[in-house]
CSV table of C-alpha atoms in Angstrom, one decimal:
chain,number,residue,atom,x,y,z
J,24,MET,CA,-39.1,-66.9,-59.4
J,25,HIS,CA,-40.3,-70.5,-59.7
J,26,GLN,CA,-42.4,-71.7,-62.5
J,27,LYS,CA,-46.1,-72.2,-61.6
J,28,ALA,CA,-47.3,-75.8,-61.0
J,29,ASN,CA,-50.0,-77.0,-63.5
J,30,LEU,CA,-52.7,-79.1,-61.9
J,31,THR,CA,-54.9,-81.7,-63.6
J,32,PRO,CA,-58.4,-80.1,-63.8
J,33,LEU,CA,-60.5,-81.2,-60.9
J,34,GLU,CA,-63.2,-82.7,-63.2
J,35,SER,CA,-60.5,-84.9,-64.8
J,36,LEU,CA,-58.7,-85.9,-61.6
J,37,GLN,CA,-58.7,-89.6,-60.8
J,38,VAL,CA,-58.8,-90.2,-57.0
J,39,SER,CA,-58.4,-93.5,-55.1
J,40,LYS,CA,-60.2,-93.4,-51.7
J,41,LEU,CA,-59.2,-96.3,-49.5
J,42,LEU,CA,-60.6,-97.4,-46.1
J,43,ILE,CA,-58.1,-99.6,-44.3
J,44,PRO,CA,-59.3,-101.4,-41.1
J,45,ARG,CA,-57.4,-101.5,-37.9
J,46,HIS,CA,-54.8,-104.2,-37.7
J,47,ASP,CA,-53.2,-105.2,-34.4
J,48,LEU,CA,-52.2,-101.8,-32.8
J,49,LEU,CA,-52.2,-99.9,-36.1
J,50,PRO,CA,-55.4,-97.8,-36.1
J,51,ASN,CA,-55.4,-97.0,-39.9
J,52,THR,CA,-58.6,-95.3,-41.1
J,53,SER,CA,-60.8,-96.8,-38.3
J,54,ILE,CA,-60.1,-93.9,-35.9
J,55,ALA,CA,-59.9,-90.7,-38.0
J,56,ASN,CA,-62.9,-91.8,-40.1
J,57,HIS,CA,-61.3,-90.3,-43.3
J,58,PRO,CA,-60.0,-92.4,-46.2
J,59,LEU,CA,-56.4,-92.6,-47.4
J,60,MET,CA,-56.6,-90.7,-50.7
J,61,ILE,CA,-54.3,-90.8,-53.8
J,62,TYR,CA,-54.7,-88.0,-56.3
J,63,HIS,CA,-53.3,-89.6,-59.4
J,64,LYS,CA,-51.2,-87.2,-61.5
J,65,ALA,CA,-52.6,-84.1,-59.7
J,66,PHE,CA,-49.5,-82.2,-60.7
J,67,GLN,CA,-48.9,-82.2,-64.4
J,68,LEU,CA,-45.3,-82.8,-65.6
J,69,PRO,CA,-42.8,-81.2,-65.6
J,70,ILE,CA,-42.9,-80.6,-61.8
J,71,SER,CA,-40.2,-79.9,-59.3
J,72,PRO,CA,-40.1,-79.8,-55.5
J,73,ALA,CA,-39.8,-76.0,-55.5
J,74,MET,CA,-42.9,-75.8,-57.8
J,75,ILE,CA,-44.9,-78.1,-55.4
J,76,GLU,CA,-43.8,-76.1,-52.3
J,77,SER,CA,-44.8,-72.8,-54.0
J,78,HIS,CA,-48.2,-74.2,-54.9
J,79,LEU,CA,-48.8,-75.6,-51.4
J,80,LYS,CA,-47.8,-72.3,-49.8
J,81,GLN,CA,-50.2,-70.5,-52.2
J,82,ILE,CA,-53.2,-72.8,-51.2
J,83,ALA,CA,-52.2,-72.4,-47.5
J,84,ALA,CA,-53.9,-75.6,-46.3
J,85,VAL,CA,-50.6,-77.2,-45.3
J,86,VAL,CA,-47.0,-76.2,-44.7
J,87,PRO,CA,-44.2,-78.0,-46.6
J,88,GLN,CA,-41.7,-79.3,-44.1
J,89,TRP,CA,-39.3,-81.7,-45.9
J,90,ARG,CA,-38.1,-83.4,-49.1
J,91,TYR,CA,-37.3,-87.0,-48.7
J,92,THR,CA,-38.3,-90.6,-49.6
J,93,MET,CA,-40.5,-92.6,-47.2
J,94,TYR,CA,-39.2,-94.5,-44.2
J,95,PRO,CA,-38.9,-98.2,-44.9
J,96,THR,CA,-40.3,-99.1,-41.4
J,97,THR,CA,-44.1,-99.2,-40.8
J,98,HIS,CA,-45.1,-96.1,-38.9
J,99,PHE,CA,-48.0,-93.7,-38.4
J,100,HIS,CA,-48.6,-90.2,-37.0
J,101,SER,CA,-50.9,-89.5,-34.1
J,102,THR,CA,-50.5,-85.7,-34.1
J,103,THR,CA,-51.3,-84.7,-37.6
J,104,HIS,CA,-52.7,-85.7,-41.0
J,105,GLU,CA,-50.0,-85.8,-43.7
J,106,VAL,CA,-49.9,-84.7,-47.4
J,107,LEU,CA,-47.2,-86.4,-49.5
J,108,CYS,CA,-46.5,-85.0,-53.0
J,109,VAL,CA,-44.3,-87.1,-55.2
J,110,SER,CA,-41.7,-84.8,-56.7
J,111,ARG,CA,-39.4,-87.4,-58.3
J,112,GLY,CA,-39.4,-91.0,-59.3
J,113,GLN,CA,-41.7,-93.9,-58.6
J,114,ALA,CA,-42.1,-96.3,-55.7
J,115,ARG,CA,-44.4,-99.0,-54.3
J,116,LEU,CA,-45.6,-98.1,-50.9
J,117,CYS,CA,-47.5,-100.1,-48.2
J,118,PHE,CA,-50.4,-98.6,-46.3
J,119,GLY,CA,-52.1,-100.5,-43.4
J,120,GLY,CA,-49.2,-102.6,-42.2
J,121,GLU,CA,-47.3,-105.3,-44.1
J,122,HIS,CA,-49.0,-108.1,-42.2
J,123,ASN,CA,-52.5,-106.7,-42.7
J,124,GLU,CA,-54.6,-108.7,-45.2
J,125,SER,CA,-56.4,-105.5,-46.0
J,126,ARG,CA,-53.3,-103.4,-46.7
J,127,VAL,CA,-52.9,-101.6,-50.0
J,128,GLU,CA,-49.6,-101.4,-51.9
J,129,PRO,CA,-50.0,-98.7,-54.6
J,130,VAL,CA,-47.3,-97.7,-57.0
J,131,VAL,CA,-47.0,-93.9,-56.9
J,132,GLU,CA,-45.1,-91.6,-59.3
J,133,GLN,CA,-44.1,-88.1,-59.9
J,134,GLY,CA,-47.1,-85.8,-59.8
J,135,ASP,CA,-49.2,-88.0,-57.5
J,136,VAL,CA,-50.5,-86.7,-54.1
J,137,ILE,CA,-51.2,-88.9,-51.1
J,138,ILE,CA,-53.5,-87.7,-48.3
J,139,VAL,CA,-52.6,-89.8,-45.2
J,140,PRO,CA,-55.0,-89.4,-42.3
J,141,ALA,CA,-53.5,-89.6,-38.8
J,142,GLY,CA,-53.3,-93.2,-37.7
J,143,VAL,CA,-52.7,-94.8,-41.2
J,144,ALA,CA,-49.6,-97.0,-41.1
J,145,HIS,CA,-47.3,-96.5,-44.1
J,146,ARG,CA,-43.9,-97.5,-45.3
J,147,LEU,CA,-41.7,-97.6,-48.4
J,148,LEU,CA,-41.6,-101.1,-50.0
J,149,GLU,CA,-39.4,-100.4,-53.0
J,150,GLU,CA,-38.2,-97.6,-55.3
J,151,ILE,CA,-38.9,-98.5,-58.9
J,152,GLY,CA,-36.7,-97.6,-61.9
J,153,PRO,CA,-33.8,-95.3,-62.3
J,154,GLY,CA,-33.4,-92.1,-60.2
J,155,SER,CA,-34.3,-91.6,-56.7
J,156,PHE,CA,-37.8,-91.4,-55.2
J,157,GLU,CA,-38.6,-88.1,-53.4
J,158,MET,CA,-41.7,-86.5,-51.9
J,159,VAL,CA,-42.5,-83.1,-50.4
J,160,GLY,CA,-44.0,-83.8,-47.0
J,161,SER,CA,-46.5,-81.3,-45.6
J,162,TYR,CA,-48.8,-80.8,-42.6
J,163,PRO,CA,-51.5,-78.4,-41.5
J,164,GLU,CA,-50.0,-75.2,-39.9
J,165,GLY,CA,-49.1,-75.6,-36.3
J,166,CYS,CA,-48.9,-79.4,-36.5
J,167,ASN,CA,-45.8,-81.3,-35.8
J,168,TRP,CA,-45.5,-85.0,-36.8
J,169,ASP,CA,-44.6,-87.7,-34.4
J,170,MET,CA,-43.5,-91.3,-35.1
J,171,CYS,CA,-45.7,-94.2,-33.8
J,172,PHE,CA,-45.0,-97.9,-34.6
J,173,GLY,CA,-48.0,-99.8,-33.3
J,174,CYS,CA,-46.6,-100.4,-29.8
J,175,LYS,CA,-48.7,-101.0,-26.6
J,176,ASP,CA,-47.3,-97.8,-24.9
J,177,GLU,CA,-48.8,-95.6,-27.7
J,178,GLU,CA,-52.5,-96.1,-26.7
J,179,ALA,CA,-52.8,-92.5,-25.3
J,180,GLN,CA,-51.4,-91.1,-28.5
J,181,VAL,CA,-53.8,-93.2,-30.7
J,182,ASN,CA,-56.8,-92.0,-28.7
J,183,ARG,CA,-56.0,-88.4,-29.4
J,184,ILE,CA,-56.3,-89.0,-33.2
J,185,LYS,CA,-60.1,-88.8,-32.8
J,186,GLU,CA,-59.8,-85.1,-31.7
J,187,LEU,CA,-57.7,-84.0,-34.7
J,188,PRO,CA,-59.6,-81.6,-37.1
J,189,TRP,CA,-59.7,-82.5,-40.8
J,190,PHE,CA,-58.3,-80.1,-43.4
J,191,ARG,CA,-60.1,-76.7,-43.6
J,192,ARG,CA,-59.3,-76.6,-47.4
J,193,ASP,CA,-58.2,-79.2,-49.9
J,194,PRO,CA,-54.3,-79.1,-49.7
J,195,ILE,CA,-54.0,-79.1,-53.5
J,196,TYR,CA,-57.2,-77.6,-54.9
J,197,GLY,CA,-58.2,-75.1,-52.2
J,198,ASP,CA,-61.8,-74.4,-51.6
J,199,GLN,CA,-63.0,-77.4,-53.6
J,200,GLY,CA,-61.4,-80.8,-53.9
J,201,PRO,CA,-61.5,-84.4,-52.9
J,202,VAL,CA,-60.8,-84.1,-49.2
J,203,TRP,CA,-64.4,-82.8,-48.8
J,204,ASP,CA,-66.0,-85.5,-51.0
J,205,GLU,CA,-67.3,-88.2,-48.6
J,206,ASP,CA,-67.9,-90.8,-51.3
J,207,VAL,CA,-65.6,-93.5,-50.2
J,208,GLN,CA,-65.0,-96.4,-52.5
J,209,GLY,CA,-63.6,-99.0,-50.1
J,210,THR,CA,-60.3,-100.7,-50.2
J,211,THR,CA,-60.1,-101.2,-53.9
J,212,GLY,CA,-60.2,-97.5,-54.8
């Protein structure tokens, strides 16, 4: 039996909500109309991938599908929103496309959760410090992720993003939580 994950109380949780405009053929938040969100230190330490996965299964808003780092190539998903829970290490990520003047490059660390709406371009910029960077990647039940790179032949895939439903429950906090809070703070979080 796994230890239970301890969450930061919702009233103490710090959340960055970021709107990133379209850039070239990267739709970013312009199409799904939901912000990129970072729940800072949502999982209290110590935390393990197994504890995160057990918590996600208990909340039942998403299904954990992998443990890995983030691809170093800019990409986005057109078929699903993504929940990334940092299970180990620290890294600087890029959201919005590396040539986008409105991109954001947060440093995320163990315990952070990133809610990535479909269409938001993302990539690993660098791992920071000793040890390897790892996340638990999860998606709403029945959703399979695809890989889009901002190419002209992806227009039909991008147009389908508008039809994707948003989360029915907050992936971390359940019936309450930041995914339902429409107060968006712009690109500075």
